[in-house]
Amino acid sequence: MLVACRRGEPAGCVGLRRLDTCTMELTRMFVRPDARGEGGAVVLLDVAEDTARRLGAHRIRLNTREDLVEARRLYAARGYAEIAAYGDDPLADHWFEKRIRIDPPGLTNTGIVLV
């Protein structure tokens, strides 16, 4: 769990959990209403991606609800593409994925990764 602070107070959070050896899931992203519109969600997303990359992930997945229009817009703007449903979250309506580490052509499964 990553926590963002503003003026010394918690303003938002995001969780990461491992789905498999190459995939992390972004979960429970939240920015307090009084802290929204200041770029905190982008910072949380960037730090989560960097953390996942440092933990060896090649991609991040997430799911979200239909009514979270701003969240879906943010994910799309930050390079997340809609994918088929994964998992069994009964509250999820949309599923996204972003590659955060690209294996060079011909070097897949060699252990060599460009970042």
PDB file of C-alpha atoms in Angstrom:
ATOM      1  CA  MET A   1       0.000   0.000   0.000  1.00  0.00           C
ATOM      2  CA  LEU A   2       1.366   3.382  -1.009  1.00  0.00           C
ATOM      3  CA  VAL A   3       0.137   6.528   0.748  1.00  0.00           C
ATOM      4  CA  ALA A   4       0.354  10.040  -0.676  1.00  0.00           C
ATOM      5  CA  CYS A   5       0.555  12.950   1.735  1.00  0.00           C
ATOM      6  CA  ARG A   6      -0.285  16.595   1.228  1.00  0.00           C
ATOM      7  CA  ARG A   7       0.922  19.093   3.798  1.00  0.00           C
ATOM      8  CA  GLY A   8       1.794  16.222   6.125  1.00  0.00           C
ATOM      9  CA  GLU A   9      -1.644  14.613   5.984  1.00  0.00           C
ATOM     10  CA  PRO A  10      -2.709  11.458   4.085  1.00  0.00           C
ATOM     11  CA  ALA A  11      -4.385  12.547   0.847  1.00  0.00           C
ATOM     12  CA  GLY A  12      -4.595   9.337  -1.148  1.00  0.00           C
ATOM     13  CA  CYS A  13      -3.519   5.743  -1.473  1.00  0.00           C
ATOM     14  CA  VAL A  14      -3.082   2.894  -3.903  1.00  0.00           C
ATOM     15  CA  GLY A  15      -2.360  -0.781  -3.419  1.00  0.00           C
ATOM     16  CA  LEU A  16      -0.336  -3.232  -5.459  1.00  0.00           C
ATOM     17  CA  ARG A  17      -0.611  -6.973  -5.353  1.00  0.00           C
ATOM     18  CA  ARG A  18       1.078  -9.653  -7.385  1.00  0.00           C
ATOM     19  CA  LEU A  19      -1.170 -11.642  -9.731  1.00  0.00           C
ATOM     20  CA  ASP A  20       1.646 -13.741 -11.232  1.00  0.00           C
ATOM     21  CA  THR A  21       5.397 -13.501 -11.795  1.00  0.00           C
ATOM     22  CA  CYS A  22       5.030 -10.756 -14.430  1.00  0.00           C
ATOM     23  CA  THR A  23       1.788  -9.031 -13.434  1.00  0.00           C
ATOM     24  CA  MET A  24       0.855  -6.702 -10.593  1.00  0.00           C
ATOM     25  CA  GLU A  25      -2.645  -5.461  -9.892  1.00  0.00           C
ATOM     26  CA  LEU A  26      -3.346  -1.855  -9.011  1.00  0.00           C
ATOM     27  CA  THR A  27      -6.064  -1.828  -6.390  1.00  0.00           C
ATOM     28  CA  ARG A  28      -7.903   0.519  -4.033  1.00  0.00           C
ATOM     29  CA  MET A  29      -6.717   3.753  -5.624  1.00  0.00           C
ATOM     30  CA  PHE A  30      -8.303   6.662  -3.814  1.00  0.00           C
ATOM     31  CA  VAL A  31      -7.716  10.398  -3.489  1.00  0.00           C
ATOM     32  CA  ARG A  32      -9.581  12.322  -0.798  1.00  0.00           C
ATOM     33  CA  PRO A  33     -12.242  14.612  -2.279  1.00  0.00           C
ATOM     34  CA  ASP A  34     -10.600  17.746  -0.845  1.00  0.00           C
ATOM     35  CA  ALA A  35      -7.292  16.769  -2.515  1.00  0.00           C
ATOM     36  CA  ARG A  36      -8.654  16.018  -5.989  1.00  0.00           C
ATOM     37  CA  GLY A  37      -7.765  18.106  -9.017  1.00  0.00           C
ATOM     38  CA  GLU A  38      -4.182  18.677  -7.848  1.00  0.00           C
ATOM     39  CA  GLY A  39      -2.482  15.848  -9.763  1.00  0.00           C
ATOM     40  CA  GLY A  40      -2.299  13.442  -6.848  1.00  0.00           C
ATOM     41  CA  ALA A  41      -3.835  10.557  -8.791  1.00  0.00           C
ATOM     42  CA  VAL A  42      -1.189  10.885 -11.515  1.00  0.00           C
ATOM     43  CA  VAL A  43       1.580  10.898  -8.901  1.00  0.00           C
ATOM     44  CA  LEU A  44       0.113   7.828  -7.196  1.00  0.00           C
ATOM     45  CA  LEU A  45      -0.173   6.034 -10.521  1.00  0.00           C
ATOM     46  CA  ASP A  46       3.417   6.918 -11.505  1.00  0.00           C
ATOM     47  CA  VAL A  47       4.811   5.760  -8.165  1.00  0.00           C
ATOM     48  CA  ALA A  48       2.770   2.541  -8.299  1.00  0.00           C
ATOM     49  CA  GLU A  49       4.057   1.793 -11.818  1.00  0.00           C
ATOM     50  CA  ASP A  50       7.647   2.494 -10.772  1.00  0.00           C
ATOM     51  CA  THR A  51       7.244   0.293  -7.686  1.00  0.00           C
ATOM     52  CA  ALA A  52       5.757  -2.549  -9.744  1.00  0.00           C
ATOM     53  CA  ARG A  53       8.597  -2.228 -12.273  1.00  0.00           C
ATOM     54  CA  ARG A  54      11.213  -2.380  -9.504  1.00  0.00           C
ATOM     55  CA  LEU A  55       9.467  -5.492  -8.159  1.00  0.00           C
ATOM     56  CA  GLY A  56       9.941  -7.147 -11.554  1.00  0.00           C
ATOM     57  CA  ALA A  57       6.496  -6.698 -13.093  1.00  0.00           C
ATOM     58  CA  HIS A  58       6.117  -6.390 -16.856  1.00  0.00           C
ATOM     59  CA  ARG A  59       2.518  -5.213 -16.730  1.00  0.00           C
ATOM     60  CA  ILE A  60      -0.107  -3.780 -14.413  1.00  0.00           C
ATOM     61  CA  ARG A  61      -3.772  -4.693 -14.475  1.00  0.00           C
ATOM     62  CA  LEU A  62      -6.689  -3.052 -12.742  1.00  0.00           C
ATOM     63  CA  ASN A  63     -10.443  -3.083 -12.691  1.00  0.00           C
ATOM     64  CA  THR A  64     -12.915  -0.340 -11.993  1.00  0.00           C
ATOM     65  CA  ARG A  65     -16.603   0.427 -11.953  1.00  0.00           C
ATOM     66  CA  GLU A  66     -18.804   1.910 -14.649  1.00  0.00           C
ATOM     67  CA  ASP A  67     -19.610   5.008 -12.561  1.00  0.00           C
ATOM     68  CA  LEU A  68     -15.952   5.962 -12.051  1.00  0.00           C
ATOM     69  CA  VAL A  69     -15.758   7.898 -15.312  1.00  0.00           C
ATOM     70  CA  GLU A  70     -12.855  10.140 -14.226  1.00  0.00           C
ATOM     71  CA  ALA A  71     -10.799   7.121 -13.161  1.00  0.00           C
ATOM     72  CA  ARG A  72     -11.369   5.373 -16.486  1.00  0.00           C
ATOM     73  CA  ARG A  73     -10.402   8.562 -18.321  1.00  0.00           C
ATOM     74  CA  LEU A  74      -7.197   8.833 -16.246  1.00  0.00           C
ATOM     75  CA  TYR A  75      -6.197   5.219 -16.909  1.00  0.00           C
ATOM     76  CA  ALA A  76      -6.785   5.584 -20.659  1.00  0.00           C
ATOM     77  CA  ALA A  77      -4.801   8.840 -20.739  1.00  0.00           C
ATOM     78  CA  ARG A  78      -1.901   7.135 -18.933  1.00  0.00           C
ATOM     79  CA  GLY A  79      -1.665   4.293 -21.460  1.00  0.00           C
ATOM     80  CA  TYR A  80      -3.933   1.643 -19.970  1.00  0.00           C
ATOM     81  CA  ALA A  81      -5.950  -0.320 -22.532  1.00  0.00           C
ATOM     82  CA  GLU A  82      -9.223  -2.110 -21.864  1.00  0.00           C
ATOM     83  CA  ILE A  83      -8.863  -5.890 -21.755  1.00  0.00           C
ATOM     84  CA  ALA A  84     -11.122  -8.879 -21.199  1.00  0.00           C
ATOM     85  CA  ALA A  85     -12.347  -9.472 -17.667  1.00  0.00           C
ATOM     86  CA  TYR A  86      -9.975 -11.198 -15.264  1.00  0.00           C
ATOM     87  CA  GLY A  87     -10.676 -12.313 -11.723  1.00  0.00           C
ATOM     88  CA  ASP A  88     -14.063 -12.493 -10.114  1.00  0.00           C
ATOM     89  CA  ASP A  89     -14.632  -9.058  -8.568  1.00  0.00           C
ATOM     90  CA  PRO A  90     -18.439  -8.651  -8.618  1.00  0.00           C
ATOM     91  CA  LEU A  91     -18.126  -4.844  -8.507  1.00  0.00           C
ATOM     92  CA  ALA A  92     -15.902  -4.547 -11.590  1.00  0.00           C
ATOM     93  CA  ASP A  93     -17.296  -3.375 -14.913  1.00  0.00           C
ATOM     94  CA  HIS A  94     -14.077  -2.434 -16.775  1.00  0.00           C
ATOM     95  CA  TRP A  95     -10.650  -4.076 -16.835  1.00  0.00           C
ATOM     96  CA  PHE A  96      -7.394  -2.428 -17.962  1.00  0.00           C
ATOM     97  CA  GLU A  97      -3.779  -3.378 -18.543  1.00  0.00           C
ATOM     98  CA  LYS A  98      -0.560  -1.492 -19.234  1.00  0.00           C
ATOM     99  CA  ARG A  99       2.825  -2.916 -20.191  1.00  0.00           C
ATOM    100  CA  ILE A 100       5.425  -1.254 -17.997  1.00  0.00           C
ATOM    101  CA  ARG A 101       8.478  -3.192 -19.139  1.00  0.00           C
ATOM    102  CA  ILE A 102       9.060  -4.130 -22.739  1.00  0.00           C
ATOM    103  CA  ASP A 103      11.218  -7.111 -23.726  1.00  0.00           C
ATOM    104  CA  PRO A 104      13.248  -6.366 -26.861  1.00  0.00           C
ATOM    105  CA  PRO A 105      12.267  -8.406 -29.951  1.00  0.00           C
ATOM    106  CA  GLY A 106      14.050 -11.751 -30.002  1.00  0.00           C
ATOM    107  CA  LEU A 107      15.144 -11.517 -26.377  1.00  0.00           C
ATOM    108  CA  THR A 108      11.962 -12.683 -24.673  1.00  0.00           C
ATOM    109  CA  ASN A 109      12.619 -15.229 -21.908  1.00  0.00           C
ATOM    110  CA  THR A 110      16.360 -14.540 -21.865  1.00  0.00           C
ATOM    111  CA  GLY A 111      16.309 -12.683 -18.596  1.00  0.00           C
ATOM    112  CA  ILE A 112      17.511  -9.534 -20.382  1.00  0.00           C
ATOM    113  CA  VAL A 113      15.057  -6.691 -20.083  1.00  0.00           C
ATOM    114  CA  LEU A 114      15.379  -3.091 -21.239  1.00  0.00           C
ATOM    115  CA  VAL A 115      13.778  -0.541 -18.955  1.00  0.00           C
TER     116      VAL A 115
END
